[in-house]
Tab-separated table of C-alpha atoms and ligand atoms in Angstrom:
chain	number	residue	atom	x	y	z
A	200	UNK	CA	0.000	0.000	0.000
A	201	UNK	CA	1.447	3.392	-0.944
A	202	UNK	CA	1.397	6.206	1.577
A	203	UNK	CA	0.065	9.669	0.799
A	204	UNK	CA	0.267	13.059	2.572
A	205	UNK	CA	-3.334	13.229	3.811
A	206	UNK	CA	-2.977	10.137	6.041
A	207	UNK	CA	-2.555	10.743	9.787
A	208	UNK	CA	0.561	10.162	11.891
A	209	UNK	CA	0.387	7.526	14.635
A	210	UNK	CA	1.889	8.365	18.015
A	211	UNK	CA	2.019	5.930	20.935
A	212	UNK	CA	3.207	5.477	24.496
A	213	UNK	CA	2.460	3.125	27.386
A	214	UNK	CA	0.017	5.776	28.589
A	215	UNK	CA	-0.373	9.537	28.377
A	216	UNK	CA	3.306	10.466	28.751
A	217	UNK	CA	3.640	10.725	24.982
A	218	UNK	CA	1.211	13.651	25.013
A	219	UNK	CA	4.156	15.792	26.096
A	220	UNK	CA	5.701	14.851	22.733
A	221	UNK	CA	2.425	15.214	20.823
A	222	UNK	CA	2.224	18.843	21.985
A	223	UNK	CA	5.567	19.587	20.294
A	224	UNK	CA	4.568	17.646	17.161
A	225	UNK	CA	1.304	19.555	16.746
A	226	UNK	CA	2.957	22.909	17.413
A	227	UNK	CA	5.599	22.304	14.734
A	228	UNK	CA	3.395	20.471	12.230
A	229	UNK	CA	-0.064	22.118	12.259
A	230	UNK	CA	-0.851	20.678	8.798
A	231	UNK	CA	-0.743	17.105	10.033
A	232	UNK	CA	-3.474	14.912	11.565
A	233	UNK	CA	-2.570	12.626	14.466
A	234	UNK	CA	-3.869	9.474	16.118
A	235	UNK	CA	-2.578	9.022	19.670
A	236	UNK	CA	-2.661	5.520	21.153
A	237	UNK	CA	-2.186	4.982	24.896
A	238	UNK	CA	-1.419	1.392	25.889
A	239	UNK	CA	-2.997	2.053	29.274
A	240	UNK	CA	-3.914	-1.582	29.922
A	241	UNK	CA	-0.183	-2.292	30.092
A	242	UNK	CA	1.066	0.866	31.831
A	243	UNK	CA	3.826	0.956	33.039
A	244	UNK	CA	6.256	-0.522	30.510
A	245	UNK	CA	9.289	0.481	32.526
A	246	UNK	CA	9.510	-2.617	34.733
A	247	UNK	CA	8.282	-5.202	32.219
A	248	UNK	CA	10.405	-7.717	30.273
A	249	UNK	CA	11.917	-6.567	26.993
A	250	UNK	CA	10.096	-9.197	24.914
A	251	UNK	CA	6.735	-8.052	26.293
A	252	UNK	CA	7.412	-4.395	25.427
A	253	UNK	CA	8.647	-5.440	21.990
A	254	UNK	CA	5.492	-7.403	21.245
A	255	UNK	CA	3.229	-4.553	22.383
A	256	UNK	CA	5.156	-1.925	20.406
A	257	UNK	CA	5.044	-4.042	17.236
A	258	UNK	CA	1.347	-4.766	17.610
A	259	UNK	CA	0.465	-1.106	18.266
A	260	UNK	CA	2.549	0.164	15.329
A	261	UNK	CA	0.913	-2.381	13.027
A	262	UNK	CA	-2.559	-1.340	14.245
A	263	UNK	CA	-1.797	2.353	13.730
A	264	UNK	CA	-0.552	1.605	10.208
A	265	UNK	CA	-3.361	-0.765	9.165
A	266	UNK	CA	-6.422	0.100	11.242
A	267	UNK	CA	-5.488	3.767	11.705
A	268	UNK	CA	-4.230	4.183	8.119
A	269	UNK	CA	-1.167	6.082	9.323
A	270	UNK	CA	1.646	7.276	7.045
A	271	UNK	CA	4.290	7.524	9.783
A	272	UNK	CA	4.797	6.388	13.375
A	273	UNK	CA	6.255	8.263	16.335
A	274	UNK	CA	7.331	6.084	19.243
A	275	UNK	CA	6.686	8.648	21.994
A	276	UNK	CA	8.166	6.431	24.670
A	277	UNK	CA	11.832	6.034	25.604
A	278	UNK	CA	11.207	2.558	27.008
A	279	UNK	CA	9.518	1.257	23.839
A	280	UNK	CA	12.285	2.805	21.735
A	281	UNK	CA	14.949	0.992	23.738
A	282	UNK	CA	13.113	-2.313	23.375
A	283	UNK	CA	11.623	-2.143	19.906
A	284	UNK	CA	12.612	0.748	17.605
A	285	UNK	CA	14.662	-1.431	15.244
A	286	UNK	CA	12.089	-4.182	15.033
A	287	UNK	CA	9.287	-1.704	14.267
A	288	UNK	CA	11.384	-0.135	11.495
A	289	UNK	CA	12.113	-3.567	10.061
A	290	UNK	CA	8.374	-4.323	9.820
A	291	UNK	CA	6.967	-1.058	8.440
A	292	UNK	CA	7.653	0.643	5.102
A	293	UNK	CA	7.102	4.177	6.419
A	294	UNK	CA	8.988	6.727	8.534
A	295	UNK	CA	9.321	5.550	12.140
A	296	UNK	CA	10.634	8.271	14.443
A	297	UNK	CA	11.702	7.127	17.878
A	298	UNK	CA	13.035	9.060	20.830
A	299	UNK	CA	15.695	8.422	23.378
A	300	UNK	CA	17.085	10.298	26.387
A	301	UNK	CA	18.703	13.597	25.323
A	302	UNK	CA	22.235	12.550	26.290
A	303	UNK	CA	23.911	14.211	23.304
A	304	UNK	CA	22.503	17.730	23.903
A	305	UNK	CA	23.062	17.294	27.644
A	306	UNK	CA	26.739	16.471	27.104
A	307	UNK	CA	27.049	19.648	25.012
A	308	UNK	CA	25.367	21.746	27.714
A	309	UNK	CA	27.155	20.595	30.869
A	310	UNK	CA	29.762	22.877	32.387
A	311	UNK	CA	30.945	20.639	35.208
A	312	UNK	CA	30.782	17.340	33.285
A	313	UNK	CA	28.138	15.748	35.526
A	314	UNK	CA	24.873	14.634	33.880
A	315	UNK	CA	21.833	13.303	35.685
A	316	UNK	CA	19.322	11.060	33.925
A	317	UNK	CA	15.822	10.212	35.163
A	318	UNK	CA	14.268	7.311	33.235
A	319	UNK	CA	12.577	3.945	33.626
A	320	UNK	CA	14.416	0.881	34.885
A	321	UNK	CA	14.207	-0.694	31.434
A	322	UNK	CA	15.551	2.318	29.536
A	323	UNK	CA	18.555	2.674	31.844
A	324	UNK	CA	19.368	-1.051	31.686
A	325	UNK	CA	19.095	-1.218	27.887
A	326	UNK	CA	21.965	-1.780	25.476
A	327	UNK	CA	20.739	1.210	23.503
A	328	UNK	CA	21.209	3.516	26.491
A	329	UNK	CA	24.729	2.170	27.176
A	330	UNK	CA	25.609	2.825	23.539
A	331	UNK	CA	24.141	6.331	23.696
A	332	UNK	CA	26.329	7.205	26.679
A	333	UNK	CA	29.392	5.629	25.061
A	334	UNK	CA	28.847	7.514	21.790
A	335	UNK	CA	27.936	10.944	23.126
A	336	UNK	CA	28.945	11.363	26.747
A	337	UNK	CA	32.236	9.529	27.012
A	338	UNK	CA	34.050	12.361	28.797
A	339	UNK	CA	31.314	13.006	31.382
A	340	UNK	CA	30.055	11.396	34.564
A	341	UNK	CA	26.517	10.103	34.046
A	342	UNK	CA	24.415	9.601	37.177
A	343	UNK	CA	21.335	7.517	36.386
A	344	UNK	CA	18.219	7.317	38.519
A	345	UNK	CA	15.472	4.809	37.741
A	346	UNK	CA	12.015	5.987	38.820
A	347	UNK	CA	9.767	2.947	39.372
A	348	UNK	CA	6.185	3.929	40.122
A	349	UNK	CA	6.468	7.506	38.888
A	350	UNK	CA	4.839	7.289	35.425
A	351	UNK	CA	1.738	5.435	36.595
A	352	UNK	CA	1.365	7.594	39.713
A	353	UNK	CA	1.438	10.781	37.606
A	354	UNK	CA	-1.514	9.392	35.636
A	355	UNK	CA	-3.411	7.880	38.544
A	356	UNK	CA	-3.026	10.630	41.123
A	357	UNK	CA	-1.965	13.728	39.204
A	358	UNK	CA	1.270	15.751	39.047
A	359	UNK	CA	0.852	17.610	42.345
A	360	UNK	CA	-0.304	14.624	44.422
A	361	UNK	CA	1.329	13.653	47.721
A	362	UNK	CA	2.530	10.338	46.299
A	363	UNK	CA	4.164	12.004	43.298
A	364	UNK	CA	5.865	14.499	45.633
A	365	UNK	CA	7.247	11.635	47.760
A	366	UNK	CA	8.586	9.842	44.674
A	367	UNK	CA	10.188	13.048	43.370
A	368	UNK	CA	11.882	13.576	46.757
A	369	UNK	CA	13.412	10.117	46.497
A	370	UNK	CA	14.412	10.247	42.826
A	371	UNK	CA	15.597	13.823	42.313
A	372	UNK	CA	17.654	14.216	45.502
A	373	UNK	CA	20.468	11.840	44.390
A	374	UNK	CA	21.006	13.944	41.256
A	375	UNK	CA	21.105	17.187	43.244
A	376	UNK	CA	23.508	15.574	45.740
A	377	UNK	CA	25.761	14.405	42.903
A	378	UNK	CA	25.966	17.998	41.623
A	379	UNK	CA	24.549	17.262	38.168
A	380	UNK	CA	24.295	20.579	36.304
A	381	UNK	CA	22.202	19.096	33.486
A	382	UNK	CA	19.314	16.711	34.132
A	383	UNK	CA	17.764	14.684	31.311
A	384	UNK	CA	14.082	13.752	31.473
A	385	UNK	CA	14.451	10.307	29.890
A	386	UNK	CA	10.777	9.333	30.086
A	387	UNK	CA	7.963	11.152	28.321
A	388	UNK	CA	5.840	11.152	31.475
A	389	UNK	CA	8.308	13.276	33.422
A	390	UNK	CA	7.709	16.641	31.691
A	391	UNK	CA	4.289	16.513	33.413
A	392	UNK	CA	6.179	16.969	36.709
A	393	UNK	CA	8.967	19.225	35.433
A	394	UNK	CA	8.054	21.969	37.904
A	395	UNK	CA	8.457	19.571	40.839
A	396	UNK	CA	11.773	18.315	39.454
A	397	UNK	CA	13.128	21.843	38.876
A	398	UNK	CA	12.124	22.851	42.433
A	399	UNK	CA	14.306	20.082	43.851
A	400	UNK	CA	17.433	21.025	41.882
A	401	UNK	CA	19.807	23.975	42.336
A	402	UNK	CA	18.558	26.988	40.311
A	403	UNK	CA	21.415	26.869	37.794
A	404	UNK	CA	20.574	23.291	36.716
A	405	UNK	CA	19.432	22.825	33.097
A	406	UNK	CA	16.600	20.322	32.580
A	407	UNK	CA	16.248	18.870	29.073
A	408	UNK	CA	13.662	16.742	27.313
A	409	UNK	CA	13.158	15.559	23.757
A	410	UNK	CA	9.804	16.816	22.416
A	411	UNK	CA	11.222	19.564	20.194
A	412	UNK	CA	13.986	17.407	18.727
A	413	UNK	CA	11.503	14.660	17.838
A	414	UNK	CA	9.239	17.175	16.107
A	415	UNK	CA	12.157	18.426	13.997
A	416	UNK	CA	13.176	14.865	13.151
A	417	UNK	CA	9.619	13.964	12.099
A	418	UNK	CA	9.414	17.083	9.925
A	419	UNK	CA	12.686	16.094	8.209
A	420	UNK	CA	11.582	12.482	7.621
A	421	UNK	CA	8.203	13.546	6.166
A	422	UNK	CA	9.933	15.909	3.740
A	423	UNK	CA	12.518	13.293	2.734
A	424	UNK	CA	9.804	10.779	1.965
A	425	UNK	CA	7.633	13.318	0.131
A	426	UNK	CA	4.606	13.012	2.437
A	427	UNK	CA	4.458	16.237	4.494
A	428	UNK	CA	1.205	18.142	5.172
A	429	UNK	CA	-2.169	17.103	3.826
A	430	UNK	CA	-4.054	17.392	7.115
A	431	UNK	CA	-5.453	20.199	9.249
A	432	UNK	CA	-4.519	19.350	12.822
A	433	UNK	CA	-7.214	16.748	13.498
A	434	UNK	CA	-6.697	14.517	16.491
A	435	UNK	CA	-8.006	11.080	17.484
A	436	UNK	CA	-7.332	9.256	20.734
A	437	UNK	CA	-7.406	5.508	21.274
A	438	UNK	CA	-6.504	3.210	24.145
A	439	UNK	CA	-6.213	-0.445	25.078
A	440	UNK	CA	-7.511	0.440	28.535
A	441	UNK	CA	-10.733	1.859	29.943
A	442	UNK	CA	-11.652	4.550	27.390
A	443	UNK	CA	-13.834	6.459	29.853
A	444	UNK	CA	-11.105	6.574	32.484
A	445	UNK	CA	-8.459	7.591	29.935
A	446	UNK	CA	-10.794	10.377	28.776
A	447	UNK	CA	-11.057	11.613	32.367
A	448	UNK	CA	-7.255	11.529	32.797
A	449	UNK	CA	-6.887	13.494	29.553
A	450	UNK	CA	-9.080	16.252	30.945
A	451	UNK	CA	-7.282	16.271	34.305
A	452	UNK	CA	-3.759	16.171	32.885
A	453	UNK	CA	-4.024	18.588	29.977
A	454	UNK	CA	-7.548	19.944	29.727
A	455	UNK	CA	-8.272	17.999	26.526
A	456	UNK	CA	-11.933	16.980	26.386
A	457	UNK	CA	-12.304	14.417	23.608
A	458	UNK	CA	-13.857	11.033	22.920
A	459	UNK	CA	-11.429	8.139	23.341
A	460	UNK	CA	-11.737	5.064	21.124
A	461	UNK	CA	-11.328	1.598	22.511
A	462	UNK	CA	-8.926	-0.551	20.442
A	463	UNK	CA	-8.796	-4.218	21.370
A	464	UNK	CA	-5.177	-4.897	20.532
B	105	LIG	N1	6.572	7.186	28.974
B	105	LIG	C1	7.434	6.060	28.917
B	105	LIG	C2	8.873	6.433	28.543
B	105	LIG	O1	9.096	7.444	27.907
B	105	LIG	C3	7.449	5.018	29.958
B	105	LIG	C4	6.623	4.978	31.167
B	105	LIG	C5	6.351	3.551	31.574
B	105	LIG	O2	5.441	2.996	30.988
B	105	LIG	O3	7.068	3.003	32.410
B	105	LIG	O4	9.786	5.731	28.846
């Protein structure tokens, strides 16, 4: 099947973390339509086995391409990228843009050579992450902090909740203590709690995430493949979880009031 400009772009994450990426995509590419899929039934990915994440990511990408009629896929999840980016690319004849922790820009920004990285257990343990550090941050000290429980608590209880605050105390303090002057948000859920993270770091610390860079990369790939534009900013949401509950979380997290489709995949 050939792909044409007016088809939508599929974006997915384990839950609603990828919306932080979708915001950047829509801001940069207003002439594109998007379908966002939240794999809420399987949130969180971060502590699950690699083969499980791989299978989910492949199944979701295939559904977005076939059922959703998408012309390109954005893997808006660091954990799914680490587990499955190559295998998704191998299966789909369309642009697949994936994201990973912003180690390269962080290494360029640091003044004292100490980088902090907040991410899921799986992302930090992945071969892809080790390679990223080796390739782009060889001369720096990289302090990693896994954040089990954080992504799902942000969705379940909200960014300012007591439980989120307790988790941030535990996960951000080690990076402040280690003197990291650049902190990478290596999970797409964490920009939802950026304010809480910034509050726990010294004021001169730079906090980086990947939304903008992914939007630029998608723009480039669409141009290269001759399929940019063709839409008008339409948006559809789908989930593997409870569509009503996901709709309510959407309103609470980002004030988006929209119907959510239920996809049995
Ligand atoms: N938002 C996802 C990421 O960027 C992962 C959260 C999770 O499911 O553990 O890694």
